[in-house]
mmCIF file of C-alpha atoms in Angstrom:
data_model
loop_
_atom_site.group_PDB
_atom_site.id
_atom_site.type_symbol
_atom_site.label_atom_id
_atom_site.label_comp_id
_atom_site.label_asym_id
_atom_site.label_seq_id
_atom_site.Cartn_x
_atom_site.Cartn_y
_atom_site.Cartn_z
ATOM 1 C CA UNK A 1 -0.049 -0.022 0.049
ATOM 2 C CA UNK A 2 1.305 3.396 -0.873
ATOM 3 C CA UNK A 3 0.881 6.926 0.665
ATOM 4 C CA UNK A 4 -1.275 9.244 -1.626
ATOM 5 C CA UNK A 5 0.860 12.081 -0.159
ATOM 6 C CA UNK A 6 4.434 11.000 -0.183
ATOM 7 C CA UNK A 7 3.969 7.862 -2.363
ATOM 8 C CA UNK A 8 6.062 6.034 0.412
ATOM 9 C CA UNK A 9 5.280 2.103 0.940
ATOM 10 C CA UNK A 10 3.523 1.802 4.233
ATOM 11 C CA UNK A 11 2.054 -1.490 5.986
ATOM 12 C CA UNK A 12 -1.396 -2.869 4.904
ATOM 13 C CA UNK A 13 -4.086 -1.800 7.179
ATOM 14 C CA UNK A 14 -2.365 1.547 8.390
ATOM 15 C CA UNK A 15 -4.396 4.548 9.140
ATOM 16 C CA UNK A 16 -1.628 7.317 8.989
ATOM 17 C CA UNK A 17 1.809 7.138 6.990
ATOM 18 C CA UNK A 18 4.899 6.794 9.114
ATOM 19 C CA UNK A 19 6.737 9.111 6.853
ATOM 20 C CA UNK A 20 4.585 12.114 6.324
ATOM 21 C CA UNK A 21 1.908 11.705 9.161
ATOM 22 C CA UNK A 22 -0.807 11.898 6.270
ATOM 23 C CA UNK A 23 -4.061 10.211 6.765
ATOM 24 C CA UNK A 24 -4.256 7.171 4.530
ATOM 25 C CA UNK A 25 -7.406 5.416 5.386
ATOM 26 C CA UNK A 26 -10.536 6.021 7.399
ATOM 27 C CA UNK A 27 -10.924 3.948 10.990
ATOM 28 C CA UNK A 28 -13.286 1.347 10.161
ATOM 29 C CA UNK A 29 -15.907 1.011 12.853
ATOM 30 C CA UNK A 30 -17.018 -2.671 13.530
ATOM 31 C CA UNK A 31 -19.235 -3.886 11.022
ATOM 32 C CA UNK A 32 -20.743 -6.744 13.162
ATOM 33 C CA UNK A 33 -22.013 -4.529 15.939
ATOM 34 C CA UNK A 34 -25.650 -4.545 16.073
ATOM 35 C CA UNK A 35 -27.367 -0.874 16.155
ATOM 36 C CA UNK A 36 -30.191 0.072 18.053
ATOM 37 C CA UNK A 37 -32.142 3.123 18.949
ATOM 38 C CA UNK A 38 -31.995 4.788 22.401
ATOM 39 C CA UNK A 39 -35.111 4.079 24.433
ATOM 40 C CA UNK A 40 -37.155 6.954 25.704
ATOM 41 C CA UNK A 41 -38.310 7.288 29.433
ATOM 42 C CA UNK A 42 -42.001 7.890 29.888
ATOM 43 C CA UNK A 43 -43.255 10.263 32.626
ATOM 44 C CA UNK A 44 -44.442 6.995 34.355
ATOM 45 C CA UNK A 45 -41.007 6.143 34.524
ATOM 46 C CA UNK A 46 -41.226 2.987 32.267
ATOM 47 C CA UNK A 47 -38.857 2.927 28.890
ATOM 48 C CA UNK A 48 -40.257 2.741 25.389
ATOM 49 C CA UNK A 49 -38.343 1.423 22.541
ATOM 50 C CA UNK A 50 -39.418 1.674 18.928
ATOM 51 C CA UNK A 51 -37.869 -0.360 16.159
ATOM 52 C CA UNK A 52 -39.385 1.198 12.910
ATOM 53 C CA UNK A 53 -37.850 -0.985 10.416
ATOM 54 C CA UNK A 54 -38.983 -4.172 11.929
ATOM 55 C CA UNK A 55 -42.568 -2.196 12.763
ATOM 56 C CA UNK A 56 -42.534 -2.976 16.545
ATOM 57 C CA UNK A 57 -42.343 -1.251 19.763
ATOM 58 C CA UNK A 58 -42.646 -2.226 23.296
ATOM 59 C CA UNK A 59 -42.778 -0.484 26.935
ATOM 60 C CA UNK A 60 -40.289 -2.089 29.623
ATOM 61 C CA UNK A 61 -39.784 -1.393 33.273
ATOM 62 C CA UNK A 62 -35.993 -0.723 32.849
ATOM 63 C CA UNK A 63 -33.773 0.544 30.209
ATOM 64 C CA UNK A 64 -31.722 -2.466 30.095
ATOM 65 C CA UNK A 65 -34.790 -4.644 29.446
ATOM 66 C CA UNK A 66 -35.730 -2.334 26.451
ATOM 67 C CA UNK A 67 -32.463 -2.369 24.960
ATOM 68 C CA UNK A 68 -32.067 -6.405 25.315
ATOM 69 C CA UNK A 69 -35.425 -6.806 23.912
ATOM 70 C CA UNK A 70 -34.280 -4.619 20.803
ATOM 71 C CA UNK A 71 -31.167 -6.178 20.029
ATOM 72 C CA UNK A 72 -32.896 -9.686 20.210
ATOM 73 C CA UNK A 73 -35.409 -8.507 17.720
ATOM 74 C CA UNK A 74 -32.885 -6.784 15.664
ATOM 75 C CA UNK A 75 -30.850 -9.995 15.312
ATOM 76 C CA UNK A 76 -33.952 -12.234 14.422
ATOM 77 C CA UNK A 77 -34.770 -9.378 11.695
ATOM 78 C CA UNK A 78 -31.285 -9.659 10.414
ATOM 79 C CA UNK A 79 -31.000 -13.261 10.400
ATOM 80 C CA UNK A 80 -34.410 -13.889 8.900
ATOM 81 C CA UNK A 81 -33.856 -11.275 6.225
ATOM 82 C CA UNK A 82 -35.298 -7.904 5.560
ATOM 83 C CA UNK A 83 -39.367 -8.081 4.980
ATOM 84 C CA UNK A 84 -40.794 -6.489 2.066
ATOM 85 C CA UNK A 85 -42.552 -3.471 3.288
ATOM 86 C CA UNK A 86 -46.323 -3.852 1.858
ATOM 87 C CA UNK A 87 -48.218 -1.018 -0.232
ATOM 88 C CA UNK A 88 -51.128 0.999 1.037
ATOM 89 C CA UNK A 89 -53.240 -1.009 -1.123
ATOM 90 C CA UNK A 90 -51.834 -4.247 0.263
ATOM 91 C CA UNK A 91 -52.124 -3.152 4.044
ATOM 92 C CA UNK A 92 -55.780 -2.368 3.413
ATOM 93 C CA UNK A 93 -56.053 -6.143 1.849
ATOM 94 C CA UNK A 94 -54.169 -7.388 5.324
ATOM 95 C CA UNK A 95 -56.436 -4.971 7.548
ATOM 96 C CA UNK A 96 -59.803 -6.603 6.076
ATOM 97 C CA UNK A 97 -58.488 -10.218 5.859
ATOM 98 C CA UNK A 98 -57.452 -9.970 9.725
ATOM 99 C CA UNK A 99 -60.829 -8.293 10.805
ATOM 100 C CA UNK A 100 -63.205 -10.149 8.099
ATOM 101 C CA UNK A 101 -65.009 -12.180 10.801
ATOM 102 C CA UNK A 102 -65.976 -8.943 13.003
ATOM 103 C CA UNK A 103 -66.650 -6.616 10.119
ATOM 104 C CA UNK A 104 -70.225 -6.157 8.548
ATOM 105 C CA UNK A 105 -70.040 -7.050 5.006
ATOM 106 C CA UNK A 106 -71.179 -3.592 4.127
ATOM 107 C CA UNK A 107 -68.144 -2.203 6.026
ATOM 108 C CA UNK A 108 -66.009 -4.551 3.953
ATOM 109 C CA UNK A 109 -67.567 -3.242 0.863
ATOM 110 C CA UNK A 110 -67.135 0.066 1.784
ATOM 111 C CA UNK A 111 -63.318 -0.497 2.545
ATOM 112 C CA UNK A 112 -62.737 -2.093 -1.030
ATOM 113 C CA UNK A 113 -64.586 0.817 -2.675
ATOM 114 C CA UNK A 114 -61.920 3.453 -0.749
ATOM 115 C CA UNK A 115 -59.051 0.996 -1.997
ATOM 116 C CA UNK A 116 -60.273 1.257 -5.269
ATOM 117 C CA UNK A 117 -61.186 4.584 -5.855
ATOM 118 C CA UNK A 118 -59.838 7.169 -2.861
ATOM 119 C CA UNK A 119 -55.965 7.885 -2.574
ATOM 120 C CA UNK A 120 -55.212 6.550 -5.737
ATOM 121 C CA UNK A 121 -52.013 8.356 -6.173
ATOM 122 C CA UNK A 122 -50.888 6.553 -2.821
ATOM 123 C CA UNK A 123 -51.957 3.283 -3.259
ATOM 124 C CA UNK A 124 -48.945 1.743 -5.076
ATOM 125 C CA UNK A 125 -46.516 3.272 -2.382
ATOM 126 C CA UNK A 126 -45.055 1.404 0.381
ATOM 127 C CA UNK A 127 -46.695 2.132 3.751
ATOM 128 C CA UNK A 128 -43.359 3.668 5.091
ATOM 129 C CA UNK A 129 -43.012 6.077 1.964
ATOM 130 C CA UNK A 130 -42.803 9.736 3.129
ATOM 131 C CA UNK A 131 -46.110 11.246 2.201
ATOM 132 C CA UNK A 132 -47.714 14.568 3.050
ATOM 133 C CA UNK A 133 -51.073 12.925 4.272
ATOM 134 C CA UNK A 134 -52.529 16.299 5.675
ATOM 135 C CA UNK A 135 -52.194 17.554 1.844
ATOM 136 C CA UNK A 136 -53.632 14.094 0.458
ATOM 137 C CA UNK A 137 -56.603 14.220 3.230
ATOM 138 C CA UNK A 138 -57.420 17.750 2.181
ATOM 139 C CA UNK A 139 -57.343 16.746 -1.759
ATOM 140 C CA UNK A 140 -59.854 13.847 -0.682
ATOM 141 C CA UNK A 141 -62.275 15.819 1.551
ATOM 142 C CA UNK A 142 -63.698 17.484 -1.619
ATOM 143 C CA UNK A 143 -64.625 14.512 -3.208
ATOM 144 C CA UNK A 144 -66.157 12.170 -0.411
ATOM 145 C CA UNK A 145 -68.316 12.197 2.518
ATOM 146 C CA UNK A 146 -66.753 12.846 6.147
ATOM 147 C CA UNK A 147 -67.692 9.124 7.073
ATOM 148 C CA UNK A 148 -65.780 7.771 4.193
ATOM 149 C CA UNK A 149 -62.748 9.913 4.865
ATOM 150 C CA UNK A 150 -62.811 8.714 8.479
ATOM 151 C CA UNK A 151 -62.998 4.933 7.261
#
């Protein structure tokens, strides 16, 4: 390996040149370290941990419990591979499927109409895509009833 500044030969893996002192390579952080967000302390004294990539959250009695839980979930998430984020239309399908035995047929029909005719610009986008929902709702309120918009 050669120094870019003075062109002298230096040992492989060196961060600084032995001759001119110039930085040769960036120091690498450990790639195997699993990163987790910091838990937040709630007014009740409990700790809340949110893992957005996994779509999970939890409340714990201590900070340590929250960190251990988050690390375990993140390890499983990495081991199983990242899941595909569903589109808004697929999320509505899942919602209807999980509640099909408790929703009335009229409600399900209403949800299907919303899925087909409302928010057409946003239906093919992933659920976690950055969307200005207030603008989207303001655009839809002109076209439908308040009950439809609420659903």
